[in-house]
């Protein structure tokens, strides 16, 4: 939803009756709203996957057509903040809310300005420190927080090497004192797991509400971690090659 800022001297009902505003809305709705051929991962839109996202070109078109710089753009149920990112980029005041804690963290992080040098330097340090921690079996310290159900869940979706590296990485992320930087790296961590391609887990595709684990899983050294019996014609569709955790994290950062 896009609302133009209304001053105290303007009656809201009269504002809604404004024919020129109504005509603008009609014109925009009558225009071509097919953006499938355009790229939608610009700005910070592609930082973290989220279900049912609409293309950023859609709110951009309406924000530009119905508001001016400095106006308020209001988006209830804002999800991962596509409208909020566009509002900030177009120099509007974005106000959004959502009941989902992950959504709140995603769109607040995507619209907060962080220095690129800090991100680069700290991401390299996190990976370096996490790699040094591996011989100390950080998984033991991290997994002590889990109940039996969580242990079973983790073992189902992640091989032991990925579990070890993810635990080492998260233990380093938790040490970051700056809440905005910590939120950024928590989301980068989440994004290499909750991603359309399945990321570093054994999931084939996490774009769906109920993902499926691959039937054949090939480790980073070429070994088969899972090798269930499937028809030869189906193997290409149910096989997953695991990706290195630290490489994926660095690319996401």
XYZ file of C-alpha atoms in Angstrom:
253
model
C 0.000 0.000 0.000
C 1.340 3.441 -0.882
C 0.115 6.556 0.921
C 1.169 10.082 0.095
C 2.064 12.166 3.136
C -0.912 14.195 4.253
C -0.347 17.530 6.018
C -2.481 18.658 8.935
C -4.230 21.172 6.660
C -5.520 18.509 4.267
C -8.727 16.571 4.831
C -8.103 12.879 4.122
C -11.505 12.210 2.552
C -11.169 15.174 0.232
C -7.686 13.976 -0.631
C -9.042 10.577 -1.689
C -11.611 12.267 -3.903
C -8.928 14.164 -5.752
C -9.591 13.286 -9.394
C -6.028 13.778 -10.561
C -4.801 11.329 -7.902
C -7.483 8.813 -8.837
C -6.574 9.154 -12.493
C -2.925 8.520 -11.700
C -3.917 5.331 -9.913
C -6.131 4.223 -12.807
C -3.348 4.906 -15.290
C -0.828 2.951 -13.248
C -3.153 -0.022 -12.827
C -3.913 0.028 -16.542
C -0.244 0.048 -17.473
C 1.936 -2.993 -18.198
C 2.755 -4.652 -14.857
C 4.606 -7.633 -16.267
C 8.194 -7.542 -15.001
C 9.178 -11.170 -15.585
C 11.823 -10.248 -18.142
C 13.550 -7.825 -15.746
C 16.138 -8.634 -13.080
C 14.841 -8.314 -9.527
C 17.960 -8.809 -7.398
C 19.314 -5.261 -7.532
C 19.935 -3.115 -4.470
C 19.589 -5.437 -1.455
C 16.558 -7.368 -2.748
C 18.452 -10.618 -3.295
C 20.172 -10.717 0.100
C 17.833 -13.287 1.676
C 15.100 -15.411 0.137
C 11.522 -15.016 1.335
C 8.286 -16.648 0.126
C 5.856 -14.840 -2.168
C 8.030 -11.805 -2.853
C 6.805 -9.511 -5.590
C 9.208 -7.868 -8.053
C 10.667 -4.543 -6.822
C 9.640 -2.904 -10.096
C 6.006 -3.071 -8.907
C 6.261 -0.878 -5.766
C 8.876 1.278 -7.518
C 6.384 2.129 -10.254
C 3.656 3.136 -7.806
C 5.996 5.008 -5.460
C 7.318 7.067 -8.363
C 3.845 7.597 -9.810
C 1.985 8.547 -6.622
C 4.505 10.139 -4.251
C 7.280 12.707 -4.098
C 10.660 12.753 -2.330
C 10.153 12.994 1.411
C 6.649 11.506 1.335
C 5.644 8.583 3.533
C 5.336 5.118 2.015
C 3.422 2.777 4.299
C 3.457 -1.021 3.899
C 1.594 -3.259 6.375
C 2.554 -6.935 6.185
C 5.813 -5.797 4.611
C 7.438 -9.240 4.423
C 11.106 -9.029 3.499
C 10.816 -5.312 2.782
C 10.734 -5.016 -1.003
C 8.608 -1.869 -0.773
C 10.712 -0.478 2.089
C 13.951 -0.867 0.132
C 12.438 0.908 -2.862
C 11.048 3.689 -0.667
C 14.446 4.366 0.911
C 16.213 4.190 -2.453
C 13.742 6.724 -3.885
C 14.262 9.070 -0.918
C 10.879 8.495 0.707
C 10.147 7.746 4.358
C 9.384 4.042 4.625
C 7.150 2.705 7.389
C 6.472 -1.012 7.481
C 5.570 -3.721 9.949
C 5.158 -7.483 10.010
C 4.343 -10.161 12.575
C 7.173 -12.439 11.354
C 10.428 -11.891 13.356
C 12.534 -13.052 10.399
C 10.782 -10.590 8.090
C 11.474 -7.759 10.537
C 15.159 -8.627 10.726
C 15.452 -8.943 6.939
C 13.859 -5.634 5.971
C 15.427 -3.641 8.810
C 18.857 -4.950 7.776
C 18.237 -4.429 4.044
C 17.392 -0.775 4.657
C 20.201 -0.028 7.136
C 23.405 1.436 5.725
C 26.567 -0.474 6.665
C 30.122 0.410 5.532
C 31.300 -2.093 2.880
C 34.836 -2.123 4.320
C 33.530 -3.273 7.716
C 31.492 -6.043 6.094
C 34.441 -7.250 4.018
C 36.997 -7.136 6.835
C 34.743 -8.676 9.452
C 33.505 -11.445 7.140
C 37.103 -12.447 6.442
C 37.873 -12.433 10.172
C 34.773 -14.488 11.000
C 35.724 -17.160 8.478
C 39.372 -17.176 9.574
C 38.457 -17.528 13.263
C 35.814 -20.156 12.522
C 38.323 -22.245 10.540
C 40.802 -22.049 13.422
C 38.065 -23.230 15.790
C 37.279 -26.400 13.814
C 39.905 -28.652 15.546
C 38.338 -27.787 18.904
C 35.051 -29.462 17.903
C 32.775 -26.396 18.230
C 29.780 -28.546 17.354
C 29.861 -30.084 20.841
C 29.519 -26.677 22.484
C 26.886 -25.494 20.041
C 24.742 -28.629 19.936
C 24.462 -28.720 23.723
C 21.703 -26.112 23.269
C 19.530 -28.488 21.241
C 16.858 -30.867 22.440
C 16.456 -34.351 20.937
C 13.980 -33.173 18.320
C 16.365 -30.466 17.108
C 19.274 -32.940 16.976
C 17.193 -35.210 14.781
C 16.186 -32.284 12.549
C 19.796 -31.091 12.107
C 21.093 -34.588 11.341
C 18.390 -35.065 8.718
C 19.204 -31.893 6.768
C 22.957 -31.396 7.263
C 25.987 -33.651 6.953
C 28.452 -33.625 9.875
C 31.046 -31.489 8.109
C 28.500 -28.775 7.373
C 27.225 -28.945 10.950
C 30.752 -28.445 12.277
C 31.495 -25.479 10.021
C 28.126 -23.827 10.609
C 28.535 -24.174 14.376
C 32.022 -22.655 14.259
C 30.727 -19.777 12.156
C 27.739 -19.017 14.379
C 29.878 -19.073 17.531
C 31.981 -16.306 15.963
C 28.948 -14.316 14.792
C 27.520 -14.350 18.315
C 30.597 -12.468 19.546
C 29.815 -9.383 17.423
C 28.743 -6.565 19.728
C 27.285 -4.159 17.177
C 23.662 -5.284 16.763
C 23.376 -4.074 13.158
C 26.530 -5.864 12.038
C 25.510 -8.979 13.953
C 22.072 -8.956 12.305
C 23.705 -8.657 8.870
C 25.931 -11.701 9.448
C 23.118 -13.705 11.048
C 21.101 -13.162 7.885
C 24.074 -14.001 5.659
C 24.365 -17.225 7.678
C 20.642 -17.915 7.302
C 20.714 -17.085 3.589
C 23.169 -19.881 2.751
C 20.715 -22.345 4.308
C 17.286 -20.921 3.459
C 17.774 -20.424 -0.251
C 16.022 -21.529 -3.410
C 18.886 -23.787 -4.468
C 19.068 -25.534 -1.077
C 22.392 -23.924 -0.175
C 24.611 -25.902 2.184
C 21.876 -28.262 3.378
C 20.813 -31.559 1.830
C 17.560 -29.997 0.635
C 16.911 -29.957 -3.093
C 14.878 -26.758 -3.163
C 13.845 -24.518 -0.283
C 11.642 -22.279 -2.417
C 8.681 -24.433 -1.409
C 6.890 -24.531 1.937
C 7.727 -28.220 2.334
C 11.205 -28.888 0.931
C 12.430 -32.373 0.098
C 15.774 -33.890 0.948
C 17.832 -35.122 -1.969
C 17.870 -38.870 -2.587
C 21.523 -38.805 -3.645
C 23.880 -36.412 -1.848
C 27.474 -35.967 -2.994
C 29.944 -34.489 -0.527
C 32.539 -31.853 -1.306
C 35.202 -34.522 -1.763
C 33.073 -36.501 -4.197
C 31.912 -39.116 -1.691
C 28.251 -40.182 -1.592
C 26.722 -39.226 1.748
C 23.277 -40.444 0.735
C 22.623 -42.956 -2.019
C 19.007 -44.065 -2.059
C 17.753 -46.264 -4.865
C 16.052 -44.273 -7.617
C 15.281 -44.840 -11.270
C 18.141 -43.889 -13.575
C 15.938 -41.387 -15.383
C 15.234 -39.582 -12.085
C 18.787 -39.313 -10.741
C 19.517 -35.903 -12.239
C 16.448 -34.461 -10.492
C 17.091 -35.888 -7.011
C 20.869 -35.467 -6.713
C 22.470 -32.715 -4.657
C 26.160 -31.787 -4.515
C 26.986 -30.071 -1.238
C 28.592 -26.648 -1.274
C 31.424 -25.459 1.015
C 29.989 -23.512 3.956
C 32.745 -20.903 4.221
C 32.802 -20.224 0.467
C 29.047 -19.748 0.352
C 29.128 -17.477 3.395
C 31.863 -15.303 1.908
C 29.956 -14.954 -1.370
C 26.758 -14.020 0.453
C 28.528 -11.392 2.539
